[in-house]
Short mmCIF file of C-alpha atoms in Angstrom, two decimals:
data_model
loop_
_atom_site.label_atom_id
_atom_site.label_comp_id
_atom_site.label_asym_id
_atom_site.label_seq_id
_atom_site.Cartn_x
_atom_site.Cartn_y
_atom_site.Cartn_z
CA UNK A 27 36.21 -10.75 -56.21
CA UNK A 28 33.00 -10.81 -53.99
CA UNK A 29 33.33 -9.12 -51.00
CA UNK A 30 30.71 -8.97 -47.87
CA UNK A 31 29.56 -6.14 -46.63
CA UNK A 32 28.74 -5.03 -43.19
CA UNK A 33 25.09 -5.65 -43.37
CA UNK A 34 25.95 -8.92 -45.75
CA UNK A 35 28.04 -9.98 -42.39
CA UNK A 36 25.36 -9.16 -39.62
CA UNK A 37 22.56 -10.80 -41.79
CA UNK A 38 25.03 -14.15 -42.12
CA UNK A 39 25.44 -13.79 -37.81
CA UNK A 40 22.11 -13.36 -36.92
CA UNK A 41 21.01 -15.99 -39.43
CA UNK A 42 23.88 -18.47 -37.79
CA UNK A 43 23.12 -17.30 -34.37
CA UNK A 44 19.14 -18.80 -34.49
CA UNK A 45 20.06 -21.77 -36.12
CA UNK A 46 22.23 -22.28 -33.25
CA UNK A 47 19.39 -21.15 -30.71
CA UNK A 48 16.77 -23.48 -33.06
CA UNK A 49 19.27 -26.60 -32.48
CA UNK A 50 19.76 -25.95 -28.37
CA UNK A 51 16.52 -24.96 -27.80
CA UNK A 52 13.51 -27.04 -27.05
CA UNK A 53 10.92 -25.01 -28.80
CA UNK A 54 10.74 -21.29 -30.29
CA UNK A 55 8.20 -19.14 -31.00
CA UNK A 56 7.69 -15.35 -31.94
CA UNK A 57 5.00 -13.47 -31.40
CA UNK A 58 3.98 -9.69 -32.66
CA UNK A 59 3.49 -6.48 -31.63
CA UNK A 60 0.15 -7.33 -30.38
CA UNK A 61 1.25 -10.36 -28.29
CA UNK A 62 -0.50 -12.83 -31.53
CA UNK A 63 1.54 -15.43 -32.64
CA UNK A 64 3.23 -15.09 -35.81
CA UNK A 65 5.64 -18.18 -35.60
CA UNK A 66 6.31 -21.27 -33.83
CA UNK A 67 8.79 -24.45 -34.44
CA UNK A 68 7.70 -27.86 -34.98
CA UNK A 69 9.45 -28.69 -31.07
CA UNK A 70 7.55 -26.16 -29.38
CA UNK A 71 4.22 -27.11 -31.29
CA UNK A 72 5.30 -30.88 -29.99
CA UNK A 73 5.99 -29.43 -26.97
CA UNK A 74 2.41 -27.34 -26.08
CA UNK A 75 0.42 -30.28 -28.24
CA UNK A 76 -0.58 -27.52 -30.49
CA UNK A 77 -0.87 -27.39 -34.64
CA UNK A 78 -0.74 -24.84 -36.89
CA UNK A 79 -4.22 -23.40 -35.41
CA UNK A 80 -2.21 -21.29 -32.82
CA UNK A 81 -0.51 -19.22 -35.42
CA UNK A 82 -2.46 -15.59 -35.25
CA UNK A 83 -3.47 -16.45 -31.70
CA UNK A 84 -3.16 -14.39 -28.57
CA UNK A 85 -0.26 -16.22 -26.93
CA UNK A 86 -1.54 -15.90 -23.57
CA UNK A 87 -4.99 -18.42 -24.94
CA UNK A 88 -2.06 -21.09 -26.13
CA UNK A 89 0.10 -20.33 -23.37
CA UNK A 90 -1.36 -18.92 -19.70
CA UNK A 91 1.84 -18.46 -18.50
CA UNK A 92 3.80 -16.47 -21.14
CA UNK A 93 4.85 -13.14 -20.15
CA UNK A 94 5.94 -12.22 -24.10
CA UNK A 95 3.39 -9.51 -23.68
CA UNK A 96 5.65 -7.67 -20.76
CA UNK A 97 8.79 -8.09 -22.80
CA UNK A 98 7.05 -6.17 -25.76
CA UNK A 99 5.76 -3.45 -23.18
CA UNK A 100 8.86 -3.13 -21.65
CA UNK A 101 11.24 -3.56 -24.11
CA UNK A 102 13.46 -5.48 -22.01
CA UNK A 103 14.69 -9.40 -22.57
CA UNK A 104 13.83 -11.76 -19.62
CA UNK A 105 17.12 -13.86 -19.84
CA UNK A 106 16.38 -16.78 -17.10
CA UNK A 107 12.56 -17.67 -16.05
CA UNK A 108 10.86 -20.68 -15.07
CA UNK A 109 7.00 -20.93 -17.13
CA UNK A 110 4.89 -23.71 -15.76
CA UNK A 111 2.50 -25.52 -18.02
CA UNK A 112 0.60 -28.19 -17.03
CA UNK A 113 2.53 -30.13 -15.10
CA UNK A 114 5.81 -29.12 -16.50
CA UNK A 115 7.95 -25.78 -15.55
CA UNK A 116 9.85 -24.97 -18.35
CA UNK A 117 12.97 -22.69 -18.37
CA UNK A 118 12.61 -20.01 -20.72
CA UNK A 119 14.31 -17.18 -22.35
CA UNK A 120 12.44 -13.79 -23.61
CA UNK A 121 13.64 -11.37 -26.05
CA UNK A 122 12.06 -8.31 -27.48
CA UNK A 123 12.41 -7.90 -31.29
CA UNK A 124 13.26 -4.59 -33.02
CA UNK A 125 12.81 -2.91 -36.38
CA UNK A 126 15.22 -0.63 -38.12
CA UNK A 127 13.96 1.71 -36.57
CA UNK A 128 15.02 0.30 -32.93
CA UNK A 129 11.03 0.27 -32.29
CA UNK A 130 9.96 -3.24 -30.40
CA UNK A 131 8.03 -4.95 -33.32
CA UNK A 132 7.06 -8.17 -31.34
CA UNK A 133 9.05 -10.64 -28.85
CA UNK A 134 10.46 -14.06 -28.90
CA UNK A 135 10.55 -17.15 -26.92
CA UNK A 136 12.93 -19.88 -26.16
CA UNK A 137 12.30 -22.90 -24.07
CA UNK A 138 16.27 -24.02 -22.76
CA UNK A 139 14.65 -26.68 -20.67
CA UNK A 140 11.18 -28.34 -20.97
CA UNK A 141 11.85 -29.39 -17.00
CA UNK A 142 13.08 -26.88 -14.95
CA UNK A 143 14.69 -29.79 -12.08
CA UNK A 144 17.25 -30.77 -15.10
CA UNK A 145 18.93 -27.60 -14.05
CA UNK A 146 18.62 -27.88 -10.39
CA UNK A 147 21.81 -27.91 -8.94
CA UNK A 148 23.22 -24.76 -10.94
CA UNK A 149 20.13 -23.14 -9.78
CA UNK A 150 21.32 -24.10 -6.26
CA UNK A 151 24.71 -22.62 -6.71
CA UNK A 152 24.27 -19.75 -9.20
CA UNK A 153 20.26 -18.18 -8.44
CA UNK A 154 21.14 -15.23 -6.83
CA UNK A 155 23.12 -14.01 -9.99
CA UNK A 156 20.56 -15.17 -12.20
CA UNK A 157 17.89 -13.74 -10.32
CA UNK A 158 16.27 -10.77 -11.64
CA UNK A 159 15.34 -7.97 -8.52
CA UNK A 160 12.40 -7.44 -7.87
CA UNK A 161 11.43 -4.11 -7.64
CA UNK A 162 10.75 -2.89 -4.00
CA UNK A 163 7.65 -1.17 -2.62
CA UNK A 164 8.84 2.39 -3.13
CA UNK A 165 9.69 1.57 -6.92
CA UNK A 166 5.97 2.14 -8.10
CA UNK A 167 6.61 -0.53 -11.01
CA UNK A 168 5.10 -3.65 -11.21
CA UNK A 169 6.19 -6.55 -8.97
CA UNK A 170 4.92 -9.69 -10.29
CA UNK A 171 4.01 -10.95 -13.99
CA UNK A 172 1.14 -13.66 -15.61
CA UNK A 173 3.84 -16.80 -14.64
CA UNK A 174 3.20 -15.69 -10.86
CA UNK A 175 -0.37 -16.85 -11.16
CA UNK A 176 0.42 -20.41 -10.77
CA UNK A 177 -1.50 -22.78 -11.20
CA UNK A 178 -3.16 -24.93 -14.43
CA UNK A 179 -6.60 -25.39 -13.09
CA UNK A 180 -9.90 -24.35 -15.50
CA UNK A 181 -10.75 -21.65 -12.62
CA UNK A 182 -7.01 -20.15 -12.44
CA UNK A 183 -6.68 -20.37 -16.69
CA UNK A 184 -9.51 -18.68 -16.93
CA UNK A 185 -8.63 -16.04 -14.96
CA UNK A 186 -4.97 -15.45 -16.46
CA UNK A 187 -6.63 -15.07 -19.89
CA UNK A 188 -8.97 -12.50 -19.02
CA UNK A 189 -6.46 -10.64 -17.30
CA UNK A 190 -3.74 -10.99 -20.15
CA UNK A 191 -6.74 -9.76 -22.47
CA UNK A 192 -7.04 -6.88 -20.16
CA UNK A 193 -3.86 -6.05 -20.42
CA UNK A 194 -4.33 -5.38 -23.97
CA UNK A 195 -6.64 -2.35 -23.25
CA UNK A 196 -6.19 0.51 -21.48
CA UNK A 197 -9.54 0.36 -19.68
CA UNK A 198 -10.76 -0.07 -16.63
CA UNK A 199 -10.58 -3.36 -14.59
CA UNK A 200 -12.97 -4.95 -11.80
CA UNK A 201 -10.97 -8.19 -9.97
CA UNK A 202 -13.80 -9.68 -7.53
CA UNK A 203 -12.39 -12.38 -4.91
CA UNK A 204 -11.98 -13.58 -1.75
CA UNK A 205 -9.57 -12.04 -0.06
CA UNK A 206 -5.71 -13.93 -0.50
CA UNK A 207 -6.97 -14.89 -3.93
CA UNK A 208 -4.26 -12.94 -5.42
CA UNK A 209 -6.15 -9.54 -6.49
CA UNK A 210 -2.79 -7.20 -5.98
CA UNK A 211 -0.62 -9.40 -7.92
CA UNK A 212 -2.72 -9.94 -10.78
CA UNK A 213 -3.36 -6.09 -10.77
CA UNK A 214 1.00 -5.88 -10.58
CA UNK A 215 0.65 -8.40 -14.17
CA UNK A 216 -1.91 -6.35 -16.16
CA UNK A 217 -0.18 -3.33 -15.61
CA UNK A 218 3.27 -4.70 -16.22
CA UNK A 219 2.27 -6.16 -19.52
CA UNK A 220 0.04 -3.03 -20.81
CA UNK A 221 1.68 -0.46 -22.46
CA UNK A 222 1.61 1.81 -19.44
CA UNK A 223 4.55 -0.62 -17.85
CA UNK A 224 6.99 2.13 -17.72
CA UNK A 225 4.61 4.46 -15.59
CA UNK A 226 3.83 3.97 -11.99
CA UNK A 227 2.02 1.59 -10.30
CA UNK A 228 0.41 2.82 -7.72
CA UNK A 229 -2.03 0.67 -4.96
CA UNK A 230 -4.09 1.98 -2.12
CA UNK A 231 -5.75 0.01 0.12
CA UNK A 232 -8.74 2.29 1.00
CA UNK A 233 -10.35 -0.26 3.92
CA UNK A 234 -6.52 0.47 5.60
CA UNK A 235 -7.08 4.47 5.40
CA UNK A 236 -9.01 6.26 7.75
CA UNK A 237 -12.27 7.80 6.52
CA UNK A 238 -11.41 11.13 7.19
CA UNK A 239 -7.77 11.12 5.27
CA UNK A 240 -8.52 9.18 2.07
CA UNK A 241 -9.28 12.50 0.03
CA UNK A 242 -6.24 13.63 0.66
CA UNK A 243 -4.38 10.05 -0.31
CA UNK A 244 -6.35 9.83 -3.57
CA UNK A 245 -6.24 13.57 -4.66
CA UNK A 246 -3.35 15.56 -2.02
CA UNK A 247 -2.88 18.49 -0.62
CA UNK A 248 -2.62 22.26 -1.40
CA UNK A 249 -0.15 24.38 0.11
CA UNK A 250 -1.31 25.13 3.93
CA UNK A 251 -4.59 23.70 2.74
CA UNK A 252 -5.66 23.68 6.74
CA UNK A 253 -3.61 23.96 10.28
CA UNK A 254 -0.70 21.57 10.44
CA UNK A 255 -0.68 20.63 6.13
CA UNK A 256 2.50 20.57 4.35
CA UNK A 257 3.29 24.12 3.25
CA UNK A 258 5.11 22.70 0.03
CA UNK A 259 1.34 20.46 -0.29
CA UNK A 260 1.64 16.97 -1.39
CA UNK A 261 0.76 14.79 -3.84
CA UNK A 262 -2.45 12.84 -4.20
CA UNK A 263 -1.88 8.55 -5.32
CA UNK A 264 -3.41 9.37 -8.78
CA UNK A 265 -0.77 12.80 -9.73
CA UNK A 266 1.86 10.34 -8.34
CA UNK A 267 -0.18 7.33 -10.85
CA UNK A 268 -0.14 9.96 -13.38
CA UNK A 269 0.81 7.81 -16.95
CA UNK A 270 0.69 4.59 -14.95
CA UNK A 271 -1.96 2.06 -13.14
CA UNK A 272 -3.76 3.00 -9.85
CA UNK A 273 -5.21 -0.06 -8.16
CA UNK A 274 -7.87 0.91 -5.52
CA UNK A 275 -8.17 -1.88 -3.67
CA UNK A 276 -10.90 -3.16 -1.07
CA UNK A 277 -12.90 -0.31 -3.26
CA UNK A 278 -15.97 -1.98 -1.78
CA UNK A 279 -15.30 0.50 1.34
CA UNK A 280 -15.43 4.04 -0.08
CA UNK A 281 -17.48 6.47 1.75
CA UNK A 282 -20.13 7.41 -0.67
CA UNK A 283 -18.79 11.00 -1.00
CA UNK A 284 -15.90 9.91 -2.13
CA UNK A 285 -16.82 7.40 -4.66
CA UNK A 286 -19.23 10.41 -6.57
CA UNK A 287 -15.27 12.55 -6.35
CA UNK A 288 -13.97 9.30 -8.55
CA UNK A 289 -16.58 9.18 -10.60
CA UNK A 290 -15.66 12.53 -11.89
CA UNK A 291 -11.78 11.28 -12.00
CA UNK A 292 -12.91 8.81 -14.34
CA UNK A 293 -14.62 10.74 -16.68
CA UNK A 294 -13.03 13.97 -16.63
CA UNK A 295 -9.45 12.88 -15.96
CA UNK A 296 -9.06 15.29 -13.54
CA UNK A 297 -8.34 16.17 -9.79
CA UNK A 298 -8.74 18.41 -7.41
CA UNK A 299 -6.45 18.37 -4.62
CA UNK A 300 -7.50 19.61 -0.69
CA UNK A 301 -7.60 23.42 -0.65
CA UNK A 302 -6.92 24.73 -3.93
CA UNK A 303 -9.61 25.72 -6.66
CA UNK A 304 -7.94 24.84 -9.91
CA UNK A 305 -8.07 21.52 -11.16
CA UNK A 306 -4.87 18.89 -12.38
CA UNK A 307 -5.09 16.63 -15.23
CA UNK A 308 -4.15 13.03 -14.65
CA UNK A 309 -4.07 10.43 -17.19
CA UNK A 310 -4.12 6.68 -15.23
CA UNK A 311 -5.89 3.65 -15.38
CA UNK A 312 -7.72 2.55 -12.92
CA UNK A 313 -8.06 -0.70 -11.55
CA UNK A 314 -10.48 -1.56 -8.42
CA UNK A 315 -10.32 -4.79 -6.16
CA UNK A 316 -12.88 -5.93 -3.73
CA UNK A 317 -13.76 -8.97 -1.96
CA UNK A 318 -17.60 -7.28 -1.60
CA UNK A 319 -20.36 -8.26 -3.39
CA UNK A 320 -20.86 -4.78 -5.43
CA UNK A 321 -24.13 -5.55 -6.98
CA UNK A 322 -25.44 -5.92 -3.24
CA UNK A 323 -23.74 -3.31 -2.26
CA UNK A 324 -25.61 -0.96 -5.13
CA UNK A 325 -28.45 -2.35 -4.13
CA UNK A 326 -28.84 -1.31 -0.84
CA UNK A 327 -27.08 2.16 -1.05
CA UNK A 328 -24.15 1.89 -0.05
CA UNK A 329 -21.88 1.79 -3.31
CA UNK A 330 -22.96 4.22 -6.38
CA UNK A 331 -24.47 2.59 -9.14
CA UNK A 332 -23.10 4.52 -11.85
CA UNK A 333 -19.54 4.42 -10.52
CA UNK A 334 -19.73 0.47 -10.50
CA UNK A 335 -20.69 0.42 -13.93
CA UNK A 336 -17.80 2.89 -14.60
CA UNK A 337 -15.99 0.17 -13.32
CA UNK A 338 -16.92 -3.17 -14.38
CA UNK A 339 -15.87 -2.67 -17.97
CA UNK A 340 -13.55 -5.94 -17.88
CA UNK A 341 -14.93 -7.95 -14.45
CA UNK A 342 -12.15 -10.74 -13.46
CA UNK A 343 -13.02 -13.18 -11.30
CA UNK A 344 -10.39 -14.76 -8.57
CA UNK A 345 -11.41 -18.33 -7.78
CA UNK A 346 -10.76 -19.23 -4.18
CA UNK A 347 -8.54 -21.88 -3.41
CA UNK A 348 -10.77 -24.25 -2.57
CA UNK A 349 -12.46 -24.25 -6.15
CA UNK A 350 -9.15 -24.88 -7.95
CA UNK A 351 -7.11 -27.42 -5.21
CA UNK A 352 -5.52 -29.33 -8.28
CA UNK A 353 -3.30 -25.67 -8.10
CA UNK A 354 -1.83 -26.65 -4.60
CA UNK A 355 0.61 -28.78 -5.53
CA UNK A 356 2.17 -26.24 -7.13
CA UNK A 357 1.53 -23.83 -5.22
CA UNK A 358 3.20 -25.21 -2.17
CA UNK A 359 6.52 -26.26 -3.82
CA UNK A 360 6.82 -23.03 -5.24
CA UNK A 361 6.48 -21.72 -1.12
CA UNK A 362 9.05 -24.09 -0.44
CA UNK A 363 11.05 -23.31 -3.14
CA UNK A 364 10.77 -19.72 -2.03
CA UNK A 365 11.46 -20.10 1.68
CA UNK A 366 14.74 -22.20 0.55
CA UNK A 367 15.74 -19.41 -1.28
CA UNK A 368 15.17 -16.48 0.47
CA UNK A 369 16.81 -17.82 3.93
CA UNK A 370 19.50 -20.15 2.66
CA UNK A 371 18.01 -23.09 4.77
CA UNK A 372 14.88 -25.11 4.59
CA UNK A 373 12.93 -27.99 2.83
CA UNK A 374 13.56 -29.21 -0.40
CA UNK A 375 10.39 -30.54 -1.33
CA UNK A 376 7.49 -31.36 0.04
CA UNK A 377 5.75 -35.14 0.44
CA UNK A 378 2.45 -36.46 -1.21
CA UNK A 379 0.70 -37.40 2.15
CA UNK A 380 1.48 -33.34 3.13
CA UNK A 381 0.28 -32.00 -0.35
CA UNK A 382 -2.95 -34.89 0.47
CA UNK A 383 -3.46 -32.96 3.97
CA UNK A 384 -3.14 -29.39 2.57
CA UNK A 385 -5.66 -30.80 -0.48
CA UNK A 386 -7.93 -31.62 2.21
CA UNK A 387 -7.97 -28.25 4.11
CA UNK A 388 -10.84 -25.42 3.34
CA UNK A 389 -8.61 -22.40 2.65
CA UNK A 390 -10.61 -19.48 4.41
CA UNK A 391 -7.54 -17.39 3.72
CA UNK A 392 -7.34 -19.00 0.32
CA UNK A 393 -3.37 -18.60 -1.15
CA UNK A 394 -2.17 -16.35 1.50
CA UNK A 395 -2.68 -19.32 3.76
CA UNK A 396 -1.52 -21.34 2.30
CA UNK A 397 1.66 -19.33 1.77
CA UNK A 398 2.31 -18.65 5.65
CA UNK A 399 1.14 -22.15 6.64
CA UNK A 400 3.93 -23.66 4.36
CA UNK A 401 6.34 -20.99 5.64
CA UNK A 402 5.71 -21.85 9.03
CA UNK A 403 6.13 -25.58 8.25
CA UNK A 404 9.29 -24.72 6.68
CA UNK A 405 10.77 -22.56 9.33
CA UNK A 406 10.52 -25.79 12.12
CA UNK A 407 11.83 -28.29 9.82
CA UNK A 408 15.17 -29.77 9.73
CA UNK A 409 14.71 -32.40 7.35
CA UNK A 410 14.44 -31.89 3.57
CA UNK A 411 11.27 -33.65 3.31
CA UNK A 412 7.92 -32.06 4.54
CA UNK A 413 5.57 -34.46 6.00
CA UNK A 414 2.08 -34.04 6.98
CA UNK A 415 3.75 -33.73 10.81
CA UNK A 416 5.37 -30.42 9.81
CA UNK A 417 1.89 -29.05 9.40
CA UNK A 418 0.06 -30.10 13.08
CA UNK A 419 0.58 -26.12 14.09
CA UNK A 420 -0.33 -23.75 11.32
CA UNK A 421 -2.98 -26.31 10.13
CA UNK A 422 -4.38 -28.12 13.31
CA UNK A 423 -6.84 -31.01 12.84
CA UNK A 424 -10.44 -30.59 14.33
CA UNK A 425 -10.72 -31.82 18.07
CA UNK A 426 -12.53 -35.24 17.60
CA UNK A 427 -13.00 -34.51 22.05
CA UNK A 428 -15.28 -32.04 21.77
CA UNK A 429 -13.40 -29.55 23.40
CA UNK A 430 -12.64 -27.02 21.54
CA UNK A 431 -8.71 -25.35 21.85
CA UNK A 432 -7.84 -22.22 23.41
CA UNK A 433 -7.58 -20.37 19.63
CA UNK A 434 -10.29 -21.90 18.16
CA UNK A 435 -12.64 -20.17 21.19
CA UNK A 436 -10.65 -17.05 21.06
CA UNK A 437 -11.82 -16.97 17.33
CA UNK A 438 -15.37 -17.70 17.36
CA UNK A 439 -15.58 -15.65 20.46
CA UNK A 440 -14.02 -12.46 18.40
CA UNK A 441 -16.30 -13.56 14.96
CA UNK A 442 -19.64 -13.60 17.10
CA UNK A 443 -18.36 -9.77 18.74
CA UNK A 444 -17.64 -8.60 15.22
CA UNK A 445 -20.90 -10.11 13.62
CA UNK A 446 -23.53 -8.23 16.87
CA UNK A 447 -21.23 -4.90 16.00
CA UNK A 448 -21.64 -4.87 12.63
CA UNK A 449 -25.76 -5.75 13.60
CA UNK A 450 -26.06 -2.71 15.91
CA UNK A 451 -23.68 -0.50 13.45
CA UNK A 452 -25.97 -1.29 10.64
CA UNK A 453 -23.54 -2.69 8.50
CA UNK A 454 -21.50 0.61 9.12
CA UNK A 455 -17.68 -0.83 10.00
CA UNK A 456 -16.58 2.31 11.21
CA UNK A 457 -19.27 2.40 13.85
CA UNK A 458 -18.75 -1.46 14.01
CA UNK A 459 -14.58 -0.23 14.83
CA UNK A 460 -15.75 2.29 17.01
CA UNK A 461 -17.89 0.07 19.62
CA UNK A 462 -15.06 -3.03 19.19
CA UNK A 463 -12.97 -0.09 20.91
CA UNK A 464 -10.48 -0.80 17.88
CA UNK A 465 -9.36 1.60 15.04
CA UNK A 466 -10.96 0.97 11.91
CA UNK A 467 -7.77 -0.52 10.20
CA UNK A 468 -7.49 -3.20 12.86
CA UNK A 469 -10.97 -3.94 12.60
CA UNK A 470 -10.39 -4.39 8.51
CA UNK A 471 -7.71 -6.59 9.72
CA UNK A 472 -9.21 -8.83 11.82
CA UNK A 473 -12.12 -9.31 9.24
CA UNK A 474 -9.45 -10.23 6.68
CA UNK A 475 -7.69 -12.45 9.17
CA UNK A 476 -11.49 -14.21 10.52
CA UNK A 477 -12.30 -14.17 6.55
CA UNK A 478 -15.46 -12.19 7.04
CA UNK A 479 -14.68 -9.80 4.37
#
């Protein structure tokens, strides 16, 4: 009499178990350990309007949003997502896939949903149990993925796929933008989806520093390096980076004696920290942010050239807002969504003649304008609907009298002070800072905030 065996059992469940999965889902696919696609069903092909060209693929040039990649880095299964594409946001499931030697050999994908509102009221009920922490700003892992990039523009695809190609190498990465363009998060998804996604992720925001302390930040402290250090010393960002990501943001504003210090980072892998003579090896990868134009700034001295080449191996661009606006609808009901969500209380959705007047705004601030000008709207509604109304204060409408408001003078006022500092400072913001009468932080601030940066 034939009997089954243990393995003869498991083979039969796991065989049963995605037939199951293949009749409830709306599409699979699998992908391997380099993130290519290696199989996908004929509902998923129907699905993306795709053929058997995508097989062998990256999946990220088929599918923008997929975060496959992080569940192969990771090793971890993302049981309950929402993926937009195109005009659809899909819920999804992510598994990794292992070998018999319990190694990750590749990922798969399951679409439950190909509209995420079919679900909508047991997201209203069960989210929060569903809902996957995010990490929080003393975690040092990354906090956002790829499918936090929204939006389906040609500007924002592009820039997805060249960061989910980055992600690919461990290399150095140049993201140039505005600022609120979404540099930090996009830095948070390469890293996340490299294979360095276990490591820290580490950010400084040198513009925020003051001149005289960044040294210490990027490399730390010996042992009673000077009068009042740390006697037990302290760690610089890049030992605390070391395996993971450091992303230097605002990099733009080094002090040149610094920047020839990170040169030597790069290439050697090394640092030496305040006070001490023997040197630490550090293994990160660096990525810089900027909303600077760094070929000017080589140009006229200010920014090493060799340390900007060092740099620019993979440039990514962040399109302002303004260049991809098709993105805002989705944009702003993912704020609402958000606000709902996080307070308990809110919209539900937001109307076309509001999505029509944020369409028609400029976006100096770009998405984190957008972001705080929904919030706001949110926060003095008490209808479920949005309407353009909701929008009068964070957005006002130009005076058609002539007159111009109380804020609007405040802030050309404060943009005409900043632009004669900056004049007589010679382009030096810490002199700039210094005749303001303002520290040099708050003077970074208030050129992020005037979007003179």
């Amino acid at each position: 009499m034939f009997e089954l065996t243990d393995t003869h059992v498991r083979l039969q469940a796991v065989q049963s178990l995605f037939d199951h999965l293949s009749e409830i889902s709306e599409g699979m696919i699998v992908v391997d350990r380099h993130a290519r696609i290696a199989w996908l069903d004929e509902k998923y092909k129907a699905l993306l309007g795709v053929t058997d060209a995508a097989i062998g693929k990256v999946v990220e040039d088929v599918i923008p949003n997929s975060r496959l990649r992080q569940v192969i880095a990771t090793g971890k299964p993302v049981v309950l997502d929402s993926m937009g594409f195109g005009n659809r946001s899909m819920v999804v499931v992510r598994l990794p896939l292992r070998n018999a030697a319990g190694e990750v050999d590749g990922a798969m994908g399951m679409v439950l949903y190909d509209r995420a509102e079919y679900i909508k009221p047991l997201f209203n009920k069960l989210f929060k149990p569903y809902e996957e922490p995010r990490p929080t700003q003393g975690d040092r892992r990354s906090r956002y993925g790829f499918s936090d990039f929204l939006g389906d523009s040609a500007a924002a695809r592009e820039a997805q796929r060249r960061a989910a190609r980055a992600a690919e190498f461990d290399t150095t990465v140049l993201l140039l933008g505005e600022t609120g363009t979404g540099k930090e998060l996009i830095a948070h998804a390469i890293h996340g989806a490299s294979c360095r996604a276990g490591k820290p992720f580490v950010s400084i925001n040198v513009a925020a520093i003051p001149e005289n302390l960044l040294e210490a930040e990027f490399f730390g402290v010996a042992p009673g390096a000077y009068t009042g250090a740390d006697r037990r010393g302290r760690d610089g960002k890049f030992t605390l980076a070391d395996g993971g990501t450091v992303l230097l943001d605002e990099i733009g504003d080094m002090p040149l004696s610094l920047q020839t210090k990170l040169l030597r980072v790069l290439q050697e892998r090394e640092v030496e920290p305040l006070g001490c003579n023997q040197v630490q090896r550090v293994d990160v990868r660096v990525i810089a942010a900027t909303s600077r134009d760094l070929s000017e700034r080589v140009r006229s001295g200010d920014f090493r050239a060799d340390l900007y080449y060092r740099l620019n191996v993979i440039p990514i661009v962040l399109p302002p807002l303004r260049q991809r606006r098709q993105d805002i609808t989705a944009l702003a009901n993912n704020f609402v969504a958000s606000f709902r969500r996080e307070n308990g209380r809110g919209p539900t959705e937001i109307s076309d003649a509001a999505i029509a007047r944020l369409k028609a705004h400029e976006w100096p601030g770009n998405v984190r304008e957008l972001q705080n000008a929904v919030q706001q709207a949110c926060a003095f509604c008490d209808r479920e609907m949005l309407t353009p109304n909701d929008f009068e204060t964070a957005l006002p409408a130009p005076a058609n009298t002539g007159v111009a408001t109380l804020a609007a003078a405040v802030e050309r006022a404060e943009r005409a002070a900043i632009a004669e500092a900056l004049a007589t400072a010679g382009g030096n913001k810490t002199d700039a800072a210094r005749l303001l009468g303002i520290s040099r932080a708050s003077f970074y601030e208030r050129l992020k905030a005037r979007a003179l940066t």
